[in-house]
Short mmCIF file of C-alpha atoms and ligand atoms in Angstrom, two decimals:
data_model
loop_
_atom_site.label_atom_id
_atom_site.label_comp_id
_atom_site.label_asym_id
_atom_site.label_seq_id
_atom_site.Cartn_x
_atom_site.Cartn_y
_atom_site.Cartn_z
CA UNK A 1 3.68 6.05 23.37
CA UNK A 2 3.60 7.16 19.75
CA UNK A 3 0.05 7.50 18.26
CA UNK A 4 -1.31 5.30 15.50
CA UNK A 5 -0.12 7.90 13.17
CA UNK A 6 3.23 8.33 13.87
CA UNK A 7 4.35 5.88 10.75
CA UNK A 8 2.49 8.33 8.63
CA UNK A 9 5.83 10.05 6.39
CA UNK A 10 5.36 13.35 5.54
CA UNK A 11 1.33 12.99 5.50
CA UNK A 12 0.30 15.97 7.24
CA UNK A 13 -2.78 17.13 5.41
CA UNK A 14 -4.16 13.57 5.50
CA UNK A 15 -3.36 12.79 9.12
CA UNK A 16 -5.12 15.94 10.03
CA UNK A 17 -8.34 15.13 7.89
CA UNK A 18 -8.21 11.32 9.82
CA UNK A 19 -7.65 13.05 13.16
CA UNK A 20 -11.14 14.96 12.30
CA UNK A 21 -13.41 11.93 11.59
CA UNK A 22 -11.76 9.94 14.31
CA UNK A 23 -13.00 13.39 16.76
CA UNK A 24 -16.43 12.73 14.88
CA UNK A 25 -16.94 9.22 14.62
CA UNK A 26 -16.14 9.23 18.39
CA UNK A 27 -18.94 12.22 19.04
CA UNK A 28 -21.34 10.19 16.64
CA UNK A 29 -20.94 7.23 19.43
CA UNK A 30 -21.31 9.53 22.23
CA UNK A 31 -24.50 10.78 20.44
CA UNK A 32 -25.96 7.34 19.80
CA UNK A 33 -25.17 6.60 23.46
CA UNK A 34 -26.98 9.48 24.68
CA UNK A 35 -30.26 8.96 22.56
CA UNK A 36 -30.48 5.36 23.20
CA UNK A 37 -33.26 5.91 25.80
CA UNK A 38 -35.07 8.62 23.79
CA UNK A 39 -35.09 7.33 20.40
CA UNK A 40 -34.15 4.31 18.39
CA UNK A 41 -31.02 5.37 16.14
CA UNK A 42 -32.07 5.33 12.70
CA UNK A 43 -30.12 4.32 9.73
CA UNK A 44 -26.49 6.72 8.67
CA UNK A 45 -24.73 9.31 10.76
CA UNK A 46 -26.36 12.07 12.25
CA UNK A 47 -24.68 14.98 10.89
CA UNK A 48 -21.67 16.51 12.43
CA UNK A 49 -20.32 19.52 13.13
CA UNK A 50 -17.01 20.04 11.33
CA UNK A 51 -17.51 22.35 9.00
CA UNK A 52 -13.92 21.15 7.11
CA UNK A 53 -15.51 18.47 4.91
CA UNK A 54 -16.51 19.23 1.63
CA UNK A 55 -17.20 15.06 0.21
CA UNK A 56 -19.95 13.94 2.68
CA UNK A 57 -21.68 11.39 3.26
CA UNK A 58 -24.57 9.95 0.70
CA UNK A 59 -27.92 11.51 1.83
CA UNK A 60 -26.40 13.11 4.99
CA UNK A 61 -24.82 16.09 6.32
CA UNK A 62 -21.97 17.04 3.47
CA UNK A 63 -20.83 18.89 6.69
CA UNK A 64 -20.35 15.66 8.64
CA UNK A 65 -16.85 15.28 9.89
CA UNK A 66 -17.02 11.34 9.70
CA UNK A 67 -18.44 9.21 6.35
CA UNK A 68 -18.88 5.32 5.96
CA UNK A 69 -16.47 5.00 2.93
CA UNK A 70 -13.08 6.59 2.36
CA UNK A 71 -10.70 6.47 -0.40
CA UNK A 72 -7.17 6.38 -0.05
CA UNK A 73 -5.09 7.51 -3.02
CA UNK A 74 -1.48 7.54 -3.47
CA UNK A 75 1.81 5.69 -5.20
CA UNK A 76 2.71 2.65 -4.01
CA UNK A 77 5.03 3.12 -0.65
CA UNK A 78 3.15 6.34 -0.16
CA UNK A 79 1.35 4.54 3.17
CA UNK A 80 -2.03 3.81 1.63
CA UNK A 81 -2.70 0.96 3.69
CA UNK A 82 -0.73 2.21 6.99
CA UNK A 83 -2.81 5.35 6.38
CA UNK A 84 -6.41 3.05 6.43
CA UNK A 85 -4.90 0.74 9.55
CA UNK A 86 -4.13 4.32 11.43
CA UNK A 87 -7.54 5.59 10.66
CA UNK A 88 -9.29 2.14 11.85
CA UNK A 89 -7.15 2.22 15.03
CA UNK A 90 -8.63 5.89 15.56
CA UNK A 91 -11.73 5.05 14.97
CA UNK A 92 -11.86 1.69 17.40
CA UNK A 93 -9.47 3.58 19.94
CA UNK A 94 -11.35 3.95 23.73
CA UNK A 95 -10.24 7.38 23.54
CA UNK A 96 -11.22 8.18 20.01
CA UNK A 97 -7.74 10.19 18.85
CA UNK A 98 -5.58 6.78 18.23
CA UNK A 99 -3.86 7.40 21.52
CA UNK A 100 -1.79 4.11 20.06
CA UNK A 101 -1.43 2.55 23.27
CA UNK A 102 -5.67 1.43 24.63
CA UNK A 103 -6.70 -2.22 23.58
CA UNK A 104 -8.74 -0.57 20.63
CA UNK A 105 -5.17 0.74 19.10
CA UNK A 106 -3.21 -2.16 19.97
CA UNK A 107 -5.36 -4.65 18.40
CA UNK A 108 -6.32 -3.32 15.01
CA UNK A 109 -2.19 -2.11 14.80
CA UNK A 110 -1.84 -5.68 15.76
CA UNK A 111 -3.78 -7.15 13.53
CA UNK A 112 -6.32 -9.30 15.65
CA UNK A 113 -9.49 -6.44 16.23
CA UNK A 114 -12.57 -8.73 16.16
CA UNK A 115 -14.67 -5.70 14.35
CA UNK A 116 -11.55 -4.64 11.98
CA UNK A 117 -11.35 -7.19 8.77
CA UNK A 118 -8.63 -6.85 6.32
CA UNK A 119 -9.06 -7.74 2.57
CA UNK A 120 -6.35 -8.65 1.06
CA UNK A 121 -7.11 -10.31 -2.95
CA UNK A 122 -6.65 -14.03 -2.95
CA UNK A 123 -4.37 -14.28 -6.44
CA UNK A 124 -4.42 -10.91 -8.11
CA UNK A 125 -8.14 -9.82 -7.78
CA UNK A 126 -10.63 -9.34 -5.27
CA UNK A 127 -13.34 -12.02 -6.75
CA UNK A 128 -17.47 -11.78 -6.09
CA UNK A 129 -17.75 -14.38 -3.56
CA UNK A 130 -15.28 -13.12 -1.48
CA UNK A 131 -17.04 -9.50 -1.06
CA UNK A 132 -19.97 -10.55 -0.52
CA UNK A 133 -19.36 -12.67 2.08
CA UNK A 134 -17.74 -9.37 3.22
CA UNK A 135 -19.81 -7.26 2.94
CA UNK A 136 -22.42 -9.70 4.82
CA UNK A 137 -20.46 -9.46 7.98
CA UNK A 138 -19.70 -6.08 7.80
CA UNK A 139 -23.35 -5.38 8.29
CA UNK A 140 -23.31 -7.39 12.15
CA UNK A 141 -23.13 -5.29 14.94
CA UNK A 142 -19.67 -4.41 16.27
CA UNK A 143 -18.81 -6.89 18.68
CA UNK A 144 -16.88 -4.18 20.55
CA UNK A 145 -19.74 -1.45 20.00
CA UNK A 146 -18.12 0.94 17.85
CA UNK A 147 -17.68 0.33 14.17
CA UNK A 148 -17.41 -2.49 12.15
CA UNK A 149 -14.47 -1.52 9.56
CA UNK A 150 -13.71 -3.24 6.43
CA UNK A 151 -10.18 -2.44 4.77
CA UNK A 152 -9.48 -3.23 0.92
CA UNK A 153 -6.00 -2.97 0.49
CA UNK A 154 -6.04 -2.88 -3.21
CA UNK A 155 -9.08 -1.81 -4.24
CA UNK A 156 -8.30 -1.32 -7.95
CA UNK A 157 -8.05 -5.51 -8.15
CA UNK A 158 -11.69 -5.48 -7.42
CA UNK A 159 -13.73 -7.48 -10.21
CA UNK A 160 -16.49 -5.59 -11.71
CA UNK A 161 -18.91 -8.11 -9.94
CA UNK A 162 -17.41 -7.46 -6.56
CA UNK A 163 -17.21 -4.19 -7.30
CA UNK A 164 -20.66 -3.88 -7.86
CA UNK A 165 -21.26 -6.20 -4.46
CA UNK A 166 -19.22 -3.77 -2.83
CA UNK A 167 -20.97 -0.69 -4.40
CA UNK A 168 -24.62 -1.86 -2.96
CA UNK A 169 -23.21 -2.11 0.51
CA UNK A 170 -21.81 1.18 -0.18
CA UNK A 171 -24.92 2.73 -1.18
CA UNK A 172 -26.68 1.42 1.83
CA UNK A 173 -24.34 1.53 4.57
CA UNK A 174 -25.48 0.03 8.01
CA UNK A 175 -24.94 2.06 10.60
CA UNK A 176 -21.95 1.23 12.20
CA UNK A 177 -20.16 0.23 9.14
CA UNK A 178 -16.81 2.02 7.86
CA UNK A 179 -14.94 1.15 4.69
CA UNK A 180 -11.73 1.81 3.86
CA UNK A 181 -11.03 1.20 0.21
CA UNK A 182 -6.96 1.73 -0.99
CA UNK A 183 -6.01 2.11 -4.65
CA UNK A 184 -2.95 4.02 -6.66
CA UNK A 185 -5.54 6.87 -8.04
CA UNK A 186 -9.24 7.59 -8.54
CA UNK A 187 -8.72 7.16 -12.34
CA UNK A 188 -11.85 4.80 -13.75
CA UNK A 189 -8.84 2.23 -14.33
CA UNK A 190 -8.02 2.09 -10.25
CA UNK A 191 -11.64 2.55 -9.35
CA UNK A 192 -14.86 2.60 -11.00
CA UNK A 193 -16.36 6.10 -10.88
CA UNK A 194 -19.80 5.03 -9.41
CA UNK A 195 -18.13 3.58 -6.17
CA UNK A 196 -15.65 6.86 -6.15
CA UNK A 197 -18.56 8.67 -6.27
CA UNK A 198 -19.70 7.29 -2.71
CA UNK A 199 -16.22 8.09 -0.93
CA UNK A 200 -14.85 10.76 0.58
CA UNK A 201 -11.55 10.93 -0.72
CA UNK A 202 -7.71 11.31 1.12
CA UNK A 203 -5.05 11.63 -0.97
CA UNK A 204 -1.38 10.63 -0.10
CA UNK A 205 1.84 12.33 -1.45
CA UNK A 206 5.47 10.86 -2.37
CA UNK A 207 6.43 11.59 0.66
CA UNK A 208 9.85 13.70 0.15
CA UNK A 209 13.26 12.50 0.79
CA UNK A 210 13.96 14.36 3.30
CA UNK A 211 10.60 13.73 5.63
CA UNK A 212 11.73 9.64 4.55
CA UNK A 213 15.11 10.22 6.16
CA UNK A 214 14.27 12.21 9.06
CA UNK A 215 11.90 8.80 9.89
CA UNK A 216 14.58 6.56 9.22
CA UNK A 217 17.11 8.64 11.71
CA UNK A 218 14.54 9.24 14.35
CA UNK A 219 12.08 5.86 14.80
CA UNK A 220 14.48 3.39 13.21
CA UNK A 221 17.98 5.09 14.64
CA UNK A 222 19.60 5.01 11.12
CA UNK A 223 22.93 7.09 10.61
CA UNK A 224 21.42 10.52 9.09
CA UNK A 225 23.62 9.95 6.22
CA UNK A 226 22.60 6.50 5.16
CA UNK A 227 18.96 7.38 5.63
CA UNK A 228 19.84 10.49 3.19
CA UNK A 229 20.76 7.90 0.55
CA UNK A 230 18.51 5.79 1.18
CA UNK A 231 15.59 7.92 1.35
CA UNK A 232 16.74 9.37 -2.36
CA UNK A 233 17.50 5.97 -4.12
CA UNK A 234 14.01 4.53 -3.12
CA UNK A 235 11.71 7.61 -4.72
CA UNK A 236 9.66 7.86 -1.85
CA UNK A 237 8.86 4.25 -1.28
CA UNK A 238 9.07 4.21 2.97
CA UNK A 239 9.42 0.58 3.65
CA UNK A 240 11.87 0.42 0.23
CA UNK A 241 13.88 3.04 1.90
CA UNK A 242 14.33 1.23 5.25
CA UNK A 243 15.50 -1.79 3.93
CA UNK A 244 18.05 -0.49 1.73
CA UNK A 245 19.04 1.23 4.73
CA UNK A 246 19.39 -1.73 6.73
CA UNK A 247 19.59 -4.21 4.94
CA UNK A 248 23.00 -5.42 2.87
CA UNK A 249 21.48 -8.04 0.52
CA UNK A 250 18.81 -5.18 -0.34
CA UNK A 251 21.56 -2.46 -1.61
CA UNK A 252 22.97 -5.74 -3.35
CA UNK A 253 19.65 -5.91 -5.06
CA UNK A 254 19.51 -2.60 -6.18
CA UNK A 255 22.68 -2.84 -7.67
CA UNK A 256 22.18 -5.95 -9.15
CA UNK A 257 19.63 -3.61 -11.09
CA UNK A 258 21.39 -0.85 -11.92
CA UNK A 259 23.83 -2.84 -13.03
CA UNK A 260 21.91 -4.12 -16.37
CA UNK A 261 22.35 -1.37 -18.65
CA UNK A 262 26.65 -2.09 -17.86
CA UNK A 263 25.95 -6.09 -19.13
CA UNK A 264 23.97 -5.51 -22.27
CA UNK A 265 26.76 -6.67 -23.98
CA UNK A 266 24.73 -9.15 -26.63
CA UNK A 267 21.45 -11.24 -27.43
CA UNK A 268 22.84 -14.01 -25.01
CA UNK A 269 23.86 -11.14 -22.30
CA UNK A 270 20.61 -9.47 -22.53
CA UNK A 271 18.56 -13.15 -21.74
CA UNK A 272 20.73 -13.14 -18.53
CA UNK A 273 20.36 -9.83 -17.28
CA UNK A 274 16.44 -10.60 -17.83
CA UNK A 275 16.70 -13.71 -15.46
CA UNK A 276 19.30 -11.55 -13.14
CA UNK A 277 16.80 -8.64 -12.81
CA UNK A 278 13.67 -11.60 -12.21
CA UNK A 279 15.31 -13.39 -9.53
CA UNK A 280 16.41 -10.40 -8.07
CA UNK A 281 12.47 -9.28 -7.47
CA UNK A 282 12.03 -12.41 -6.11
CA UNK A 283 14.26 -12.32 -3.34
CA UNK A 284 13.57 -8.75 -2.61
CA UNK A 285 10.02 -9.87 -2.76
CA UNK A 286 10.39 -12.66 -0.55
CA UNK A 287 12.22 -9.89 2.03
CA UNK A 288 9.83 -7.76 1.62
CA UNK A 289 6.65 -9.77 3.19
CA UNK A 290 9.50 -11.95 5.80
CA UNK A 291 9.20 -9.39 8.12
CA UNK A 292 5.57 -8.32 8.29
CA UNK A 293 4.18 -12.73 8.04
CA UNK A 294 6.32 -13.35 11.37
CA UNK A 295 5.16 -10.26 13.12
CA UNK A 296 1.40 -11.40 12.17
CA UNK A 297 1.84 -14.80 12.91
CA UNK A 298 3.53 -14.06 16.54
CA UNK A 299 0.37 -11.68 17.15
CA UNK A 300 -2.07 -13.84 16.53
CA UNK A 301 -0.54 -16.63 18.61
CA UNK A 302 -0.57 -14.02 21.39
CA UNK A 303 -3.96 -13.29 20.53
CA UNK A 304 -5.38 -16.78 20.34
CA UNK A 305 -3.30 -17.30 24.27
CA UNK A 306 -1.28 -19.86 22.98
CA UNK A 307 -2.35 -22.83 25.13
CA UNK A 308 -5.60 -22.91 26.90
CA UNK A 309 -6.55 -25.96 29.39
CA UNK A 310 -10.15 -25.19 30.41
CA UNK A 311 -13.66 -26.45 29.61
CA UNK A 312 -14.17 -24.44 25.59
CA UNK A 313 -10.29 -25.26 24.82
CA UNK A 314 -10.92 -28.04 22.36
CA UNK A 315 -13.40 -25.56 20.34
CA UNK A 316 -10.81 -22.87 20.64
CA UNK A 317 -8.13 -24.82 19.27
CA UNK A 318 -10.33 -25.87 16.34
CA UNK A 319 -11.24 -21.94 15.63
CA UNK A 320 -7.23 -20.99 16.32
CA UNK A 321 -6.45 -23.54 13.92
CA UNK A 322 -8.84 -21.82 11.15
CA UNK A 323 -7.89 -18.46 11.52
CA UNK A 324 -3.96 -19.66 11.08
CA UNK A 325 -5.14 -21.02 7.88
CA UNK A 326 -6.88 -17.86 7.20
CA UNK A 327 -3.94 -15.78 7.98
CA UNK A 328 -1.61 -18.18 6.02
CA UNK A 329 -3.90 -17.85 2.82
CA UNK A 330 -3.50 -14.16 3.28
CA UNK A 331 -0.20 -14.07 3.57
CA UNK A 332 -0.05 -16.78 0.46
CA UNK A 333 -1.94 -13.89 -1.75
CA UNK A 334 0.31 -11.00 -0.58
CA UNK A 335 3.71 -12.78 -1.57
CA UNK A 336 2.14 -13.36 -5.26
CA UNK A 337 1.58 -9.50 -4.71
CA UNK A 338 4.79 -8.73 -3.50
CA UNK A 339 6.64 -10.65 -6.19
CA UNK A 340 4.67 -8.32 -9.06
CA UNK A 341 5.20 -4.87 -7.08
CA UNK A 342 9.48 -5.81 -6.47
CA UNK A 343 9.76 -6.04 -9.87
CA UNK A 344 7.76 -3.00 -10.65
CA UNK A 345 9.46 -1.33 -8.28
CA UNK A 346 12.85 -2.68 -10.26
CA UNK A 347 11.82 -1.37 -13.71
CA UNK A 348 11.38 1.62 -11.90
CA UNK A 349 14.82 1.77 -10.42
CA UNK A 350 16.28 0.93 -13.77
CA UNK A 351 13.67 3.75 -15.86
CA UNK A 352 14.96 5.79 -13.13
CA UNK A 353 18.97 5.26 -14.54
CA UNK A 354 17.86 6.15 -18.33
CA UNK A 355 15.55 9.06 -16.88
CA UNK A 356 19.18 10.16 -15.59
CA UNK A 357 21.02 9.39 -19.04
CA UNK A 358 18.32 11.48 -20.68
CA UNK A 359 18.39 14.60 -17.82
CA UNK A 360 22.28 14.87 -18.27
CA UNK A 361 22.03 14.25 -22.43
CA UNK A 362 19.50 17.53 -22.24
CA UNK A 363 22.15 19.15 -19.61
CA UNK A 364 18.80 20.24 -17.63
CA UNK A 365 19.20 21.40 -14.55
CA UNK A 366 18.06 18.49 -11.90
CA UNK A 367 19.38 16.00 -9.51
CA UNK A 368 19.84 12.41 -10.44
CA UNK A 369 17.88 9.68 -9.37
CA UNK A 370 20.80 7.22 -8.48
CA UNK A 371 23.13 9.29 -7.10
CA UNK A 372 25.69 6.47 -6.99
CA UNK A 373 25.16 5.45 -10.96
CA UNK A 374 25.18 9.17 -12.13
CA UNK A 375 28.46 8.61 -13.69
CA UNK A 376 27.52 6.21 -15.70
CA UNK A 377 24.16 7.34 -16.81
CA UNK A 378 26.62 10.63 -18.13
CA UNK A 379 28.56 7.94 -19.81
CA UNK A 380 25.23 6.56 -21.36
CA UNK A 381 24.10 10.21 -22.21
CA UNK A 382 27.66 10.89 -24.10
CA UNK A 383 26.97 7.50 -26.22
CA UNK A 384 23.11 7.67 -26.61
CA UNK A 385 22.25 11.19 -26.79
CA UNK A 386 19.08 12.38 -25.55
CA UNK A 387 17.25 10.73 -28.47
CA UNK A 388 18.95 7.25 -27.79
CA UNK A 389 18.06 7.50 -23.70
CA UNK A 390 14.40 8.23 -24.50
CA UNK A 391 14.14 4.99 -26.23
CA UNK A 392 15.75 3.38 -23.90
CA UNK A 393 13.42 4.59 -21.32
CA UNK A 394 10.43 4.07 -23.12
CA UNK A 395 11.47 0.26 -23.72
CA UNK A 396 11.38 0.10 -19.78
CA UNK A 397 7.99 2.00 -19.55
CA UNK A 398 6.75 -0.17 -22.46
CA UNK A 399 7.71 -3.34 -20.41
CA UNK A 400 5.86 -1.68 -17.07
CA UNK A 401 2.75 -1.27 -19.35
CA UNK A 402 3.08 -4.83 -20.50
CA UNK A 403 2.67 -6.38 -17.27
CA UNK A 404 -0.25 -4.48 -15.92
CA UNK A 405 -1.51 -5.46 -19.43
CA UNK A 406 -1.50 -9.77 -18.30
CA UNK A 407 2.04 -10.34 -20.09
CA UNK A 408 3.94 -13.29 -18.99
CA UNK A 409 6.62 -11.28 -16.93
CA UNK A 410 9.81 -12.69 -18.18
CA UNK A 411 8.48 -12.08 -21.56
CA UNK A 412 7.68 -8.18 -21.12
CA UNK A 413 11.50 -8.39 -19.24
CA UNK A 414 12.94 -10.10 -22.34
CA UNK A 415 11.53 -8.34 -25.10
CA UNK A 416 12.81 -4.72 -23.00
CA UNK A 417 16.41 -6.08 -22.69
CA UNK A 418 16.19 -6.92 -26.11
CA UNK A 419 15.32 -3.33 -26.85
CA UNK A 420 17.83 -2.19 -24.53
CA UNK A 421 20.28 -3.77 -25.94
CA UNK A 422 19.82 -2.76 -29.45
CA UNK A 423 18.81 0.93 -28.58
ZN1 ZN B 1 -6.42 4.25 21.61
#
């Protein structure tokens, strides 16, 4: 049985600073249990005894091994959110190590852990109401009597008011109360420095190719060769590099985007590639969440027994029906996600093309990108030059920029092929 972090790629450092506090959350519980009878607990950890730590906790032990908020840092595809689901599998596992296979494990991997809540941001921000209501039942008691532990999968969508709901409960952890907080950096823009302040901090690499592709040979029994590609052509991006390995209409995708500086042919030309390179974040979008809504969806019908006869079964059917809706509202807010980070994730496939044209127009000494579009990035270089690629690029970064800045997508997509076009 593979261990909750086993889908961590090329995360060593991190997985051995999670495998720490899990050891020391669990001792903190074993603690508590002892001292019941002698003393009431009072409020925080007691302090532990791993001396690796260097970010404690607020007003405790900066020696503790285990702290009530972490941070985790890293580029999209990196495993920020696997990382925090791991680390709350460890930290509600029987066993305390994340043995992956006790009913603590298997239900927060699953999904359906009664003391594990997920955030994900209804829309594309986390609003007030909805972290407060949070952060109110974080602060019960663990139903399973370990730790309550509240996951924000993209922290850096927080509103400044829920931001500062979220900093109180922060500031004044209960007891039993973990948060796991997920955002691209610790720059103010991701998250604001008063909350960073609080959090202990575990930072996630690219993970290199080569780690990707050794993944995609051994757990998902890939051809070495096809994860090779695959693993290069996505930049690090671990789910990305799966399903181009897997999956045709994917690889179609890709090329679909590669294939836009080739049709800038004219104004009329550069309005379609815009609409080809839109639609073609849409369906990758749409493939992107497929897989992960069905799996969720099947668990939680397991969970919720599927059926039930007895005295109770009417109320259960009315609370199953609720958390469906829950789950389905969730799932509603991650496509609208999904849809922005494919085509992100396109403009960086296509900035990765001109990155190549402007590598091979300086003749500096690196690998491409796109392996499979280097000959015509040299063809771009050879018509460009380095001065013409770098504007090209910057036209793609420019559009990037534009969207995280609130522009209408297909505008920001327009105005670059517009700019690509004319050079
Ligand atoms: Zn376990």
């Amino acid at each position: 049985m593979p261990d909750v972090f086993a889908d961590l790629v090329g995360q060593d450092e991190a997985v051995a600073t999670l495998r720490r506090a899990a050891a020391a959350a669990a001792a903190v519980l074993r603690h508590a249990a002892g001292e019941r009878t002698l003393a009431p607990a009072g409020p925080g950890l007691p302090p532990g005894d791993d001396a690796d730590a260097s970010d404690g906790m607020p007003g405790g032990d900066p020696g503790a091994g285990m702290t009530h908020a972490w941070i985790f840092t890293g580029p999209p595809g990196s495993g920020r959110s696997v990382a925090a689901r791991a680390f709350a599998a460890a930290l509600q596992c029987a066993y305390g190590t994340g043995c992956g296979g006790c009913p603590g494990c298997h239900t927060t991997m699953a999904g359906t852990h009664a003391d594990v809540r997920l955030v994900v941001p209804e829309g594309l921000s986390i609003g007030v109401g909805e972290m407060r209501a949070l952060v109110l039942r974080a602060a019960s008691t663990p139903s399973g009597g370990r730790w309550q532990v509240v996951i924000i999968e993209d922290a850096d969508r927080l509103t400044e008011a829920a931001g500062n709901a979220l900093l109180k409960a922060i500031e004044e952890p209960p007891a039993r109360t973990v948060f796991l907080l997920c955002a691209p950096s610790t720059h103010p823009d991701d998250i604001s420095v008063t909350i960073r302040s609080r959090c202990r901090v575990v930072p996630l690499r690219q993970p290199p190719a080569a780690a990707v592709a050794e993944v995609l040979a051994r757990r998902d029994g890939i051809a070495p060769d096809v994860a090779q590609w695959a693993a290069a052509a996505a930049q690090g991006h671990v789910g990305r590099a799966r399903r181009l390995a897997r999956d045709p209409e994917a690889r179609k995708r890709r090329e679909a985007v590669l294939a836009v500086p080739r049709r800038l042919t004219g104004v009329g030309a550069a309005f379609d590639a815009a609409s080809a390179l839109i639609e073609a974040a849409e369906a990758e979008a749409e493939a992107s969440v497929a897989e992960a809504d069905a799996a969720e969806r099947a668990a939680l019908e397991t969970a919720l027994g599927a059926g039930g006869t007895g005295r109770g079964a009417a109320g259960a059917i009315r609370g199953a029906a609720g958390q469906l809706k829950d789950l389905e509202k969730r799932q509603k807010s991650r496509a609208t996600r999904a849809q922005r980070d494919a085509l992100d994730r396109a403009l960086v496939d296509l900035a990765g093309f001109y990155r190549d044209a402007l590598v091979m127009a300086l003749r500096a000494p690196v690998e491409p990108v796109h392996t499979d579009t280097a000959a015509m990035a040299g063809a771009g270089a050879q018509k460009w030059d380095a001065e013409g690629a770098l504007r090209r690029l910057e036209a793609v970064l420019a559009c990037r920029a534009a969207i995280e800045a609130n522009v209408k997508p297909r505008i920001a997509v327009e105005a670059m092929m517009l700019a690509l076009w004319r050079g």
